[in-house]
Short mmCIF file of C-alpha atoms in Angstrom, two decimals:
data_model
loop_
_atom_site.label_atom_id
_atom_site.label_comp_id
_atom_site.label_asym_id
_atom_site.label_seq_id
_atom_site.Cartn_x
_atom_site.Cartn_y
_atom_site.Cartn_z
CA MET A 1 -10.61 9.79 -18.37
CA THR A 2 -8.15 6.90 -18.43
CA VAL A 3 -9.62 3.46 -17.78
CA SER A 4 -7.49 0.49 -16.71
CA ASP A 5 -7.95 -3.10 -17.82
CA ALA A 6 -7.36 -4.18 -14.19
CA THR A 7 -9.90 -5.68 -11.84
CA CYS A 8 -10.83 -4.21 -8.46
CA LEU A 9 -9.38 -6.32 -5.65
CA ILE A 10 -12.46 -5.66 -3.49
CA CYS A 11 -15.59 -5.94 -5.66
CA ARG A 12 -14.06 -7.37 -8.87
CA GLY A 13 -15.36 -4.36 -10.79
CA THR A 14 -13.68 -3.93 -14.16
CA VAL A 15 -13.73 -0.15 -14.55
CA LEU A 16 -10.85 1.50 -12.72
CA GLN A 17 -10.00 5.12 -13.41
CA ASP A 18 -6.86 7.13 -12.73
CA LEU A 19 -7.20 8.63 -9.25
CA VAL A 20 -5.32 11.70 -10.47
CA GLN A 21 -5.45 12.12 -14.24
CA GLY A 22 -2.06 11.83 -15.92
CA ARG A 23 -0.17 11.16 -12.66
CA ILE A 24 2.51 8.48 -12.87
CA LEU A 25 4.17 7.80 -9.53
CA ARG A 26 7.46 6.00 -8.88
CA GLY A 27 8.16 3.64 -6.02
CA ALA A 28 10.60 0.96 -4.96
CA THR A 29 9.92 -2.61 -3.95
CA THR A 30 11.65 -4.46 -1.12
CA LYS A 31 14.23 -5.51 -3.71
CA ALA A 32 15.35 -1.84 -3.88
CA ASP A 33 16.55 -2.53 -7.40
CA ALA A 34 15.01 0.50 -9.11
CA LEU A 35 12.15 2.97 -9.01
CA HIS A 36 9.18 1.43 -10.79
CA PRO A 37 6.34 3.44 -12.35
CA PHE A 38 2.82 2.90 -11.00
CA ARG A 39 -0.56 4.55 -11.16
CA LEU A 40 -3.20 4.83 -8.44
CA MET A 41 -6.61 3.76 -9.70
CA GLN A 42 -10.11 4.04 -8.22
CA CYS A 43 -12.90 1.54 -8.85
CA ARG A 44 -15.96 3.22 -10.35
CA ASP A 45 -18.25 0.66 -8.64
CA CYS A 46 -17.08 0.64 -5.00
CA GLY A 47 -14.56 3.51 -4.72
CA HIS A 48 -11.63 1.29 -3.69
CA VAL A 49 -8.18 2.78 -4.43
CA GLN A 50 -5.37 0.46 -5.57
CA LYS A 51 -2.31 0.39 -7.77
CA ALA A 52 -2.90 -0.46 -11.42
CA LEU A 53 -1.98 -4.14 -11.55
CA ASN A 54 -0.69 -3.92 -15.12
CA ALA A 55 2.37 -5.39 -16.86
CA ASP A 56 4.70 -2.78 -15.26
CA TRP A 57 3.50 -3.69 -11.78
CA HIS A 58 3.77 -7.44 -12.43
CA ALA A 59 7.32 -7.02 -13.77
CA ALA A 60 8.36 -5.12 -10.63
CA MET A 61 6.77 -7.75 -8.36
CA ASP A 62 8.03 -10.81 -10.28
CA GLY A 63 9.59 -13.20 -7.76
CA LEU A 64 9.60 -10.63 -4.94
CA TYR A 65 8.18 -12.95 -2.29
CA GLU A 66 10.07 -16.04 -3.41
CA ARG A 67 13.53 -14.43 -3.61
CA HIS A 68 13.22 -11.89 -0.81
CA TYR A 69 11.16 -13.65 1.87
CA ASP A 70 13.80 -13.00 4.54
CA ASP A 71 13.58 -9.25 3.83
CA TYR A 72 10.11 -9.30 5.41
CA ARG A 73 11.57 -10.43 8.73
CA VAL A 74 13.68 -7.27 9.10
CA VAL A 75 12.41 -5.06 11.91
CA GLY A 76 13.87 -1.76 10.62
CA ARG A 77 11.88 1.22 9.39
CA GLN A 78 11.91 2.49 5.84
CA VAL A 79 12.99 6.11 5.63
CA ASN A 80 13.47 8.87 3.07
CA PHE A 81 15.54 12.03 3.16
CA VAL A 82 13.46 15.18 2.74
CA GLY A 83 15.04 18.62 3.06
CA GLY A 84 18.14 17.07 4.62
CA LYS A 85 16.11 15.32 7.34
CA ILE A 86 15.29 11.65 7.82
CA VAL A 87 11.53 11.05 7.66
CA ASN A 88 9.39 7.93 7.97
CA ARG A 89 8.48 6.94 4.40
CA ASP A 90 5.11 5.51 5.41
CA GLY A 91 4.21 8.64 7.35
CA LEU A 92 5.12 10.75 4.34
CA ALA A 93 2.97 8.53 2.10
CA VAL A 94 -0.02 8.89 4.45
CA GLN A 95 0.35 12.68 4.49
CA LYS A 96 0.53 12.84 0.70
CA LEU A 97 -2.45 10.50 0.33
CA ASP A 98 -4.44 12.62 2.77
CA ALA A 99 -3.52 15.82 0.90
CA MET A 100 -4.42 14.26 -2.46
CA LEU A 101 -7.75 12.75 -1.34
CA ALA A 102 -8.76 15.10 1.51
CA LEU A 103 -9.52 12.13 3.76
CA ALA A 104 -12.23 12.45 6.39
CA GLU A 105 -11.37 12.36 10.09
CA ALA A 106 -12.99 8.91 10.40
CA GLY A 107 -13.38 6.07 7.93
CA THR A 108 -12.30 2.55 7.08
CA MET A 109 -9.06 1.46 5.39
CA LEU A 110 -7.79 -1.95 4.27
CA ASP A 111 -4.08 -2.15 3.41
CA ILE A 112 -3.62 -4.98 0.91
CA GLY A 113 -0.06 -6.24 1.10
CA CYS A 114 0.42 -4.79 4.58
CA GLY A 115 3.58 -6.72 5.49
CA ALA A 116 4.58 -5.80 9.05
CA GLY A 117 1.93 -3.06 9.22
CA ARG A 118 4.22 -0.02 8.96
CA PHE A 119 1.80 1.86 6.69
CA LEU A 120 -1.10 0.99 9.01
CA GLU A 121 0.94 2.26 11.97
CA ALA A 122 1.67 5.54 10.17
CA PHE A 123 -1.98 5.84 9.10
CA ARG A 124 -3.11 5.29 12.72
CA ALA A 125 -0.80 8.15 13.83
CA GLU A 126 -2.34 10.56 11.28
CA LYS A 127 -5.94 9.31 11.42
CA PRO A 128 -6.61 7.83 14.89
CA LEU A 129 -10.39 7.57 14.38
CA TRP A 130 -10.18 5.29 11.33
CA SER A 131 -10.99 1.57 11.43
CA LEU A 132 -7.92 -0.25 10.06
CA ALA A 133 -7.27 -3.72 8.69
CA GLY A 134 -4.34 -5.33 6.93
CA TYR A 135 -4.17 -8.18 4.43
CA ASP A 136 -1.08 -10.09 3.33
CA VAL A 137 -0.34 -13.38 1.58
CA GLY A 138 1.06 -14.98 4.76
CA ASP A 139 0.59 -14.55 8.48
CA LEU A 140 4.23 -13.78 9.34
CA HIS A 141 3.35 -10.36 10.80
CA LYS A 142 -0.17 -11.10 12.05
CA ASP A 143 0.68 -10.33 15.70
CA SER A 144 2.47 -7.04 14.96
CA VAL A 145 -0.44 -5.79 12.84
CA ARG A 146 -3.02 -6.81 15.45
CA GLU A 147 -1.03 -4.97 18.14
CA LEU A 148 -1.97 -1.70 16.46
CA SER A 149 -4.85 -0.12 18.31
CA GLY A 150 -7.98 -1.79 16.95
CA ALA A 151 -6.43 -3.07 13.69
CA ASP A 152 -7.49 -6.42 12.25
CA PHE A 153 -5.46 -8.78 10.05
CA PHE A 154 -6.38 -11.19 7.25
CA HIS A 155 -4.21 -13.47 5.12
CA GLY A 156 -4.41 -16.04 2.38
#
């Protein structure tokens, strides 16, 4: 069982374990400069799932908000090509997360770093009975997140 030296963003627990043993994922930031490796971790104390906030993650995020603030004002959707078709990247992520974790029909989810709420919107489409909330460093997209059916928004 792999244990991370990270701290849980929710309860500040210090024992986070790989959500799926040996699984390294790759994802892009808003900079779209490269695919960066990341791991999904789960807090042993409260069950929260988050990325491992290790040196790799910090390197990928370095200066993202300062240099690319205007990127967060873009209204467009992020898409992937799967089997020759254009698909909503957030919707695809929700489906994969659901398949990996076998999510219940109802529950509670907090998206930390929610931006404009695209992942929350996709999650709402797949899991309409869930209670949703988003958190981001600023309140730029507060109204768009709160427009989602029953979603709440926090910042700071």
